[in-house]
Short mmCIF file of C-alpha atoms and ligand atoms in Angstrom, two decimals:
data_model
loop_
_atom_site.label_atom_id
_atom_site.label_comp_id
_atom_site.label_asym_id
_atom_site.label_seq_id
_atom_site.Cartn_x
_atom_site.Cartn_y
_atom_site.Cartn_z
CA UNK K 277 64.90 85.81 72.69
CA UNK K 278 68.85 84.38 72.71
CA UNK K 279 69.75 81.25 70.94
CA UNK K 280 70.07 78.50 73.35
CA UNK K 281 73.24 75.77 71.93
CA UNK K 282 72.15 72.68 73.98
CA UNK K 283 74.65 69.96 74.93
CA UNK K 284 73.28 66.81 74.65
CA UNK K 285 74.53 63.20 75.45
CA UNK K 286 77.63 61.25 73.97
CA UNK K 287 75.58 57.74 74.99
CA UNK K 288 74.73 57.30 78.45
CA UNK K 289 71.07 59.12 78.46
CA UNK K 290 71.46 60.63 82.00
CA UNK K 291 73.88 62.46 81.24
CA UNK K 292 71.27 65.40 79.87
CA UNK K 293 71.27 68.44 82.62
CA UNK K 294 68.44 69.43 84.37
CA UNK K 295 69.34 72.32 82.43
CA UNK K 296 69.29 70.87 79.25
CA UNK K 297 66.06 69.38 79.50
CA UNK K 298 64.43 72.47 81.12
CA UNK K 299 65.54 74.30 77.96
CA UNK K 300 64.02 71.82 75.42
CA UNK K 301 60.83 71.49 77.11
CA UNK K 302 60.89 75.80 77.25
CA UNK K 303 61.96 76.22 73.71
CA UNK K 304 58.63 76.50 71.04
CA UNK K 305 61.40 75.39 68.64
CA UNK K 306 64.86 72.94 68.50
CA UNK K 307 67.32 72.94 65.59
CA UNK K 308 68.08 69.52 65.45
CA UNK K 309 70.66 67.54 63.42
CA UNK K 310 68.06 64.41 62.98
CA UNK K 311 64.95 65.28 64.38
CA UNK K 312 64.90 61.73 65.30
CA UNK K 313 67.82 61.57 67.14
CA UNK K 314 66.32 64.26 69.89
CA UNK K 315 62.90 62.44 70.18
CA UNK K 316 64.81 59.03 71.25
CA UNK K 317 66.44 61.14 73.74
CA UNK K 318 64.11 62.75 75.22
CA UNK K 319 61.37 59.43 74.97
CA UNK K 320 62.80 58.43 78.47
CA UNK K 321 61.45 61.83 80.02
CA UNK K 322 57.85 61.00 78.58
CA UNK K 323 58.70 64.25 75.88
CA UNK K 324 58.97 62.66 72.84
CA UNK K 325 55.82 63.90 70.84
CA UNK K 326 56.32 67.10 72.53
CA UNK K 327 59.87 67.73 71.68
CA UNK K 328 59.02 65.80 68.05
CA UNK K 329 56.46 68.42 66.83
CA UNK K 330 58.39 71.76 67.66
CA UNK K 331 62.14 70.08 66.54
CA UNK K 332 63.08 71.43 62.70
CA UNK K 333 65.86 69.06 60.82
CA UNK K 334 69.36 71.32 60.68
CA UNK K 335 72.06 68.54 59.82
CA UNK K 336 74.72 70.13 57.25
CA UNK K 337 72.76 71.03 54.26
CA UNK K 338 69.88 72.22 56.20
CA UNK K 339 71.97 74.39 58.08
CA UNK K 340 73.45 76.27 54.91
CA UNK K 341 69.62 76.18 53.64
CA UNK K 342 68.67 77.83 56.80
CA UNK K 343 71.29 80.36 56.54
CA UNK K 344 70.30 82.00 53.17
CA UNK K 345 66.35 81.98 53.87
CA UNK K 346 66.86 83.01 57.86
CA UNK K 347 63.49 82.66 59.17
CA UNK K 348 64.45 81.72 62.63
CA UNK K 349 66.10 84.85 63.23
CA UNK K 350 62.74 86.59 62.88
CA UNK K 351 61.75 84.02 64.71
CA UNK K 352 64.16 84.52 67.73
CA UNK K 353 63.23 88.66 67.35
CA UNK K 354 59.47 87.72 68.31
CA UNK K 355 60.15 86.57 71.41
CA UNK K 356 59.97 82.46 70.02
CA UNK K 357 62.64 80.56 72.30
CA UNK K 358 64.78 78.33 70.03
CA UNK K 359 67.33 75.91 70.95
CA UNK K 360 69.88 74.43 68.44
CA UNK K 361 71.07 70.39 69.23
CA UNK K 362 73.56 67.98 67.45
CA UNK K 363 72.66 64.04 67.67
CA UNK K 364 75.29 63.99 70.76
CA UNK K 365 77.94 66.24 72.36
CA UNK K 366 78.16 69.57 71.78
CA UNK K 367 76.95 71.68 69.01
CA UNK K 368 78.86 72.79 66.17
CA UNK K 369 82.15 70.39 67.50
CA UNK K 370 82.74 68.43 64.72
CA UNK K 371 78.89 68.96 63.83
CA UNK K 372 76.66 71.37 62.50
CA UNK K 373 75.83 74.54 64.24
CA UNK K 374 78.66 76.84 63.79
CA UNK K 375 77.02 78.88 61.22
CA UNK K 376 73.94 79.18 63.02
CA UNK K 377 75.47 80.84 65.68
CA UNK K 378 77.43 83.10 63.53
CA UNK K 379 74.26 84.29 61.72
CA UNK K 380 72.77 84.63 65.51
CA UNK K 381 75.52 87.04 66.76
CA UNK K 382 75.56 88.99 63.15
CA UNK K 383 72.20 89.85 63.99
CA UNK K 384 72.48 90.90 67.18
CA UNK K 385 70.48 87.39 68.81
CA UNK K 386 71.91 86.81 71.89
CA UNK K 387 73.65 83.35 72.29
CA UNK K 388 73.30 81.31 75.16
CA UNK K 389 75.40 78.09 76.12
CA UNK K 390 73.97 74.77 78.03
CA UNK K 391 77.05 73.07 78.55
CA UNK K 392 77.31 69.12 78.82
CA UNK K 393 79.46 66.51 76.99
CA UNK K 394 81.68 66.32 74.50
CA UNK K 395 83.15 63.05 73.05
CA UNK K 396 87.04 65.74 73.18
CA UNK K 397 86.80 66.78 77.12
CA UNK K 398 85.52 63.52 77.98
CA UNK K 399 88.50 61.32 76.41
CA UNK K 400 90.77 64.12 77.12
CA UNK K 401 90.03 64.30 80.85
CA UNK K 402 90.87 60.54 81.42
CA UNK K 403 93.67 60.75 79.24
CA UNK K 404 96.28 61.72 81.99
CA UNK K 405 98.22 63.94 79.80
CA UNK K 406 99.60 67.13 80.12
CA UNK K 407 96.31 69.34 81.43
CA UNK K 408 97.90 72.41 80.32
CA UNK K 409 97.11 72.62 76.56
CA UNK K 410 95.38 70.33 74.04
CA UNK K 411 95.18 70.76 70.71
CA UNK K 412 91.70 69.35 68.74
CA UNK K 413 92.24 68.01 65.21
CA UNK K 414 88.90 66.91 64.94
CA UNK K 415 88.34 63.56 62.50
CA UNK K 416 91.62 62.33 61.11
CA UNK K 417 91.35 62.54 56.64
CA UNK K 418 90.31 59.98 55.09
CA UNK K 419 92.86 59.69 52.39
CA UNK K 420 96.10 58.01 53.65
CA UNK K 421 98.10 60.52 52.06
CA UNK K 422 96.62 63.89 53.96
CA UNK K 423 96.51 61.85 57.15
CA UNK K 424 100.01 61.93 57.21
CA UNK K 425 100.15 65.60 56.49
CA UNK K 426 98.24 66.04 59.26
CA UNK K 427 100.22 63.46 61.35
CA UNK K 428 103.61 65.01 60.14
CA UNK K 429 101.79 68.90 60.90
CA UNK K 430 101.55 67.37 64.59
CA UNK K 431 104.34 65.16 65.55
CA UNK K 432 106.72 68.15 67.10
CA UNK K 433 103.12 69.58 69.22
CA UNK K 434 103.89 70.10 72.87
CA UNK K 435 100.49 69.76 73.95
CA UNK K 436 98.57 66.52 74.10
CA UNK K 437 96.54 65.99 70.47
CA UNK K 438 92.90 64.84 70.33
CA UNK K 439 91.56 63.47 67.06
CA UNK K 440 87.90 61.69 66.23
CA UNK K 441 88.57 58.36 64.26
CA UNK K 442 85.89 55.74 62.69
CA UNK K 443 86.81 52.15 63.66
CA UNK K 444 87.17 51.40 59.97
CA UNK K 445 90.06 53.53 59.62
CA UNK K 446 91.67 53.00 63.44
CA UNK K 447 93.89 50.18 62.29
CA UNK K 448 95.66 52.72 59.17
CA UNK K 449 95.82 55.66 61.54
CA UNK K 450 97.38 53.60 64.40
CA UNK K 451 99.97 52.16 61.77
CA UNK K 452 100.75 55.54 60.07
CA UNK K 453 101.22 57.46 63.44
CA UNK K 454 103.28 54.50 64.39
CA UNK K 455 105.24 54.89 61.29
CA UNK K 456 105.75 58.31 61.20
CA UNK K 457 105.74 58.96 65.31
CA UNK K 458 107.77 56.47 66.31
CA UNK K 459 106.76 53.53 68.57
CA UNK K 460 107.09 55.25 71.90
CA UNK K 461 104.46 57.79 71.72
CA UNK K 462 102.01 57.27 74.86
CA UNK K 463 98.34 57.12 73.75
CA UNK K 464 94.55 56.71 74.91
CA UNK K 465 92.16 55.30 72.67
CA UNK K 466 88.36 55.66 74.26
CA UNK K 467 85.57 53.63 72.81
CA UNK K 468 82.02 53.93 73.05
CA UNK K 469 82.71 56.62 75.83
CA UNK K 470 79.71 56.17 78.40
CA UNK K 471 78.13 53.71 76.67
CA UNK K 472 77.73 49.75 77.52
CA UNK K 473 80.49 48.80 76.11
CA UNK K 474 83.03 51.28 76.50
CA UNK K 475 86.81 50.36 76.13
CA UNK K 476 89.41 52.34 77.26
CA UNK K 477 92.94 51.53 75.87
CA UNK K 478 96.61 53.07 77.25
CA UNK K 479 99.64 52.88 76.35
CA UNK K 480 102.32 53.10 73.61
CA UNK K 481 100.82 52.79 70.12
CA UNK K 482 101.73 49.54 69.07
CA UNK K 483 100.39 48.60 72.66
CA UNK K 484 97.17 50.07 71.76
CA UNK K 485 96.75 48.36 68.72
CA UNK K 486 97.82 44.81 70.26
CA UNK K 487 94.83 45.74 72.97
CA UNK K 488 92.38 46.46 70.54
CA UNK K 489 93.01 43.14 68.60
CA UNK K 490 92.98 41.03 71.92
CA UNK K 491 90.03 43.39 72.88
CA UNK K 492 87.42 42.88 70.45
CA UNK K 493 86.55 40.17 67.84
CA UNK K 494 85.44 43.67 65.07
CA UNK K 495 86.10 46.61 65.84
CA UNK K 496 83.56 48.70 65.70
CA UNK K 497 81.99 51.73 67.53
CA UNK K 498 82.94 55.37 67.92
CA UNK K 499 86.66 56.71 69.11
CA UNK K 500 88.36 59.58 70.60
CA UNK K 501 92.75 59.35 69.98
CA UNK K 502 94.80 61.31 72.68
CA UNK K 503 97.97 61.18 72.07
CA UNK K 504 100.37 62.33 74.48
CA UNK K 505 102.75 65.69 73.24
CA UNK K 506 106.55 65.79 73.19
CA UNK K 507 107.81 66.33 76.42
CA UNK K 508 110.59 69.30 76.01
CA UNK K 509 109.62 70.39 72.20
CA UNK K 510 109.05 74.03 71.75
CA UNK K 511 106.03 75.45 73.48
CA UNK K 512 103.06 77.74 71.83
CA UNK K 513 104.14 81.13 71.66
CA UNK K 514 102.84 82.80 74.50
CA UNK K 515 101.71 80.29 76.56
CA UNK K 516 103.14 79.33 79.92
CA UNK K 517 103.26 75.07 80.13
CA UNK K 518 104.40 73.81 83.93
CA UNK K 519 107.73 72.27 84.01
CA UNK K 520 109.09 74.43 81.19
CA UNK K 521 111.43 77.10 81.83
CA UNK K 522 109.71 79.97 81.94
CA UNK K 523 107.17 78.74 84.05
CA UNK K 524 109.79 78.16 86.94
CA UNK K 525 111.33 81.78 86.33
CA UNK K 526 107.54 82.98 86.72
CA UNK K 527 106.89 81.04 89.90
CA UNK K 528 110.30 82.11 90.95
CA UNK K 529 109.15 85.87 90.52
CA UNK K 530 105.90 85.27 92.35
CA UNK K 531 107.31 83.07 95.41
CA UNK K 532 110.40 85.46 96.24
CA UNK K 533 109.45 89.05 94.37
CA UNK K 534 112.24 91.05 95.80
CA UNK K 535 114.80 88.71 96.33
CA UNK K 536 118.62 89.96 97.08
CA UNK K 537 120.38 88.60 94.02
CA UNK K 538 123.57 88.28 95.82
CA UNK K 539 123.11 86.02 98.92
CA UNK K 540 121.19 83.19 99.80
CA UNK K 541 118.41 83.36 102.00
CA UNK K 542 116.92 80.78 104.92
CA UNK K 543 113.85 79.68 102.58
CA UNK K 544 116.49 79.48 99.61
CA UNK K 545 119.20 77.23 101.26
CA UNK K 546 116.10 75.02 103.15
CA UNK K 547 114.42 74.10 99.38
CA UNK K 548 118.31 73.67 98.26
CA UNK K 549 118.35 71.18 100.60
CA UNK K 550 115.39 69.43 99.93
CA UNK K 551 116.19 68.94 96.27
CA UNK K 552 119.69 67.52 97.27
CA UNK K 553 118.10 64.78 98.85
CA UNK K 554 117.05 63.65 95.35
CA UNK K 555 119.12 65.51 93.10
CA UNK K 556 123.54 65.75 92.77
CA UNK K 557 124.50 68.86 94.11
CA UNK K 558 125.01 70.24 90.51
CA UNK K 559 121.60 69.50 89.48
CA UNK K 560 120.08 71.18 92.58
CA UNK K 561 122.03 74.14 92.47
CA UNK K 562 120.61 74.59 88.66
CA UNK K 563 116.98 74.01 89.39
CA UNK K 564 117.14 76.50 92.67
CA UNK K 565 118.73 79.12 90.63
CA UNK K 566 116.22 79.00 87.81
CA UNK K 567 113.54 78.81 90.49
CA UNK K 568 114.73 81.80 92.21
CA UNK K 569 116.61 83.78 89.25
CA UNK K 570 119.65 83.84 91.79
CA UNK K 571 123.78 82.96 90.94
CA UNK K 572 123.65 79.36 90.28
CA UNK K 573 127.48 79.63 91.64
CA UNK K 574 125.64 80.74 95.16
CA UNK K 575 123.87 77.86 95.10
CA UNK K 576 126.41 75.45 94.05
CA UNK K 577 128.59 76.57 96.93
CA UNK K 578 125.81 76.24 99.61
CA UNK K 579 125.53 72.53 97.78
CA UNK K 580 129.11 71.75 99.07
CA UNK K 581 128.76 72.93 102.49
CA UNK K 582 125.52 70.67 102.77
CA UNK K 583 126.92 67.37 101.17
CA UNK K 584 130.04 68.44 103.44
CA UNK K 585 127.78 68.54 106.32
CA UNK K 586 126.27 65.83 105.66
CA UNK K 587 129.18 63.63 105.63
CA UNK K 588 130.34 64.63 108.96
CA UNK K 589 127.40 63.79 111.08
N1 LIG S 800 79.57 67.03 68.71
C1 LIG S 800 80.16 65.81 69.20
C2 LIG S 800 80.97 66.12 70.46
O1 LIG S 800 80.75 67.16 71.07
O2 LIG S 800 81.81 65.30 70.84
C3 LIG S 800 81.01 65.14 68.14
C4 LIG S 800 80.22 64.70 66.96
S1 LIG S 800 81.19 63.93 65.74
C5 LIG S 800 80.06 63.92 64.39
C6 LIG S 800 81.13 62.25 66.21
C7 LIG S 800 82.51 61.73 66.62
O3 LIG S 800 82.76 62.08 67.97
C8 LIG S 800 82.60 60.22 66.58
O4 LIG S 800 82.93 59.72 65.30
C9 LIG S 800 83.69 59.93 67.57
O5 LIG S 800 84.95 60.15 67.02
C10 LIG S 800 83.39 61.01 68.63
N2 LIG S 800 82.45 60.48 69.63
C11 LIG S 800 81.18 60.87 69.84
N3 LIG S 800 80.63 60.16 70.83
C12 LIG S 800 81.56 59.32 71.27
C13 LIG S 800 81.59 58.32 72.28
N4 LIG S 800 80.54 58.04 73.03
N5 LIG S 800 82.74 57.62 72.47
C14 LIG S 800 83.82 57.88 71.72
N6 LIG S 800 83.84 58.80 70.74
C15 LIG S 800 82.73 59.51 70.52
#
């Protein structure tokens, strides 16, 4: 039988699949975190004593425990369905799991995903950062000084940067990424994502920490940080961003694949045109020449003759 790694819930309770909830009811057993955590989810599907006697604890320690006496793999070889659950989210993100799964594909167990939330794709899909890369720090440290080695690892990133936080420590992280990130960096703090009282707060980071202080009387509660990447600083290796430079070479290729280098065609002079009506002819000629890998002195020419144009009618 595979391993099923169930996604449960980051607060609001409907948020379980179909899927989900098919597989717990299927499974004869369910690695949970807190075996009490999974019975309150599943009380308000009438499961709770059901889901209660087959669940097996497997928060941190258990799961090392688990992985030096395996009997669950045997388990999973006699045909016994088992799913593995964290309190909320995903499995093994910033929670136990990742070991189980390990173990599961060392001995040939089959692993099967049930997708669902996750407190990172949540916040980071209403950030509206950069979609093309993120990169997950998980929880910021808890000592001052290796939060800024992580904050200083990070400030030159590209991509947007997700970190978990505890509202006790918000306020020093805030102040030490303001310190060391400047003021201007664009951030979204979520709150309580899904939940009653979820908070969303945007903006620059001594914005966000003004909002939270006008926002709530304690702080308290659990928190995704997005902060926005460096528009312009050095990409990963390897990876195409849109907007960078590469990117417009690549669409370039792929729009015009066997363009003549040495004369300008219809299509090239028409989108010339278009970005003159925003852009000074010196500008547009650049931006059409990386887009189309032609002589940005072709285009620069064909600039004149429309501003020239232009000025005669
Ligand atoms: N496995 C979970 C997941 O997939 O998101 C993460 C578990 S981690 C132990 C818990 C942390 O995730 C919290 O401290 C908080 O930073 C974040 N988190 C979880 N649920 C959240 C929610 N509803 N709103 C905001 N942050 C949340």
């Amino acid at each position: 039988m595979p391993l099923y790694v169930v996604a449960t819930p980051i607060g609001n309770i409907e948020d379980l699949s179909p899927r989900a909830l098919q597989t717990l009811k299927d499974s004869q057993l369910i690695l949970a975190e807190d075996t009490r955590k999974i019975r309150d989810l599943v009380a308000v599907y009438g499961l709770a004593n059901q889901i209660e006697r087959k669940s097996q604890r497997c928060d941190s320690r258990a799961e090392q425990q688990l992985c030096k006496d395996p009997k669950f793999i045997e388990q999973l070889k006699s045909n016994i369905q088992i799913a593995l659950v964290s309190d909320a989210g995903s499995p093994a993100i910033s929670d136990p799991g990742a070991s189980i799964v390990a173990l599961a594909y060392r001995e040939g167990v089959q692993v099967i995903p049930v997708p669902g939330p996750s407190a990172v794709t949540t916040a980071l899909s209403i950030s509206g950062f950069s979609d093309t890369q993120f990169i997950f720090a998980g929880y910021f440290p808890r000592t001052s000084n290796e939060r800024c080695k992580i904050i200083q690892q990070y400030k030159t990133a590209k991509s947007s940067i997700v970190f978990y936080e505890t509202a006790q420590r918000i306020d020093d992280s805030l102040k030490e990424l303001c310190e060391l990130w400047g003021a201007e960096r664009q951030a979204l703090l979520a709150r309580e994502l899904t939940k009653q009282y979820e908070s969303l707060y945007r903006g620059t980071l001594p914005e966000i920490k003004q909002q939270l202080v006008e926002g709530v009387s304690e702080c308290k509660g659990e928190m995704v940080l997005v902060l926005e990447g460096v528009k312009g600083a050095k990409g990963v290796k390897g990876v195409k961003e849109w907007g960078s430079e590469s990117a417009i070479q690549s669409l370039g290729a792929t729009l015009y694949p066997d363009a003549n280098q040495e004369q300008l065609s219809e299509e090239d002079k028409f989108m010339l045109k278009l970005l003159l009506e925003h852009l000074p002819s010196k500008t547009g000629a650049a931006i059409a020449a990386k887009i189309t890998s032609k002589k940005r002195k072709l285009f620069y020419e064909q600039a004149i003759k429309i501003t020239q144009s232009k000025k005669e009618s």
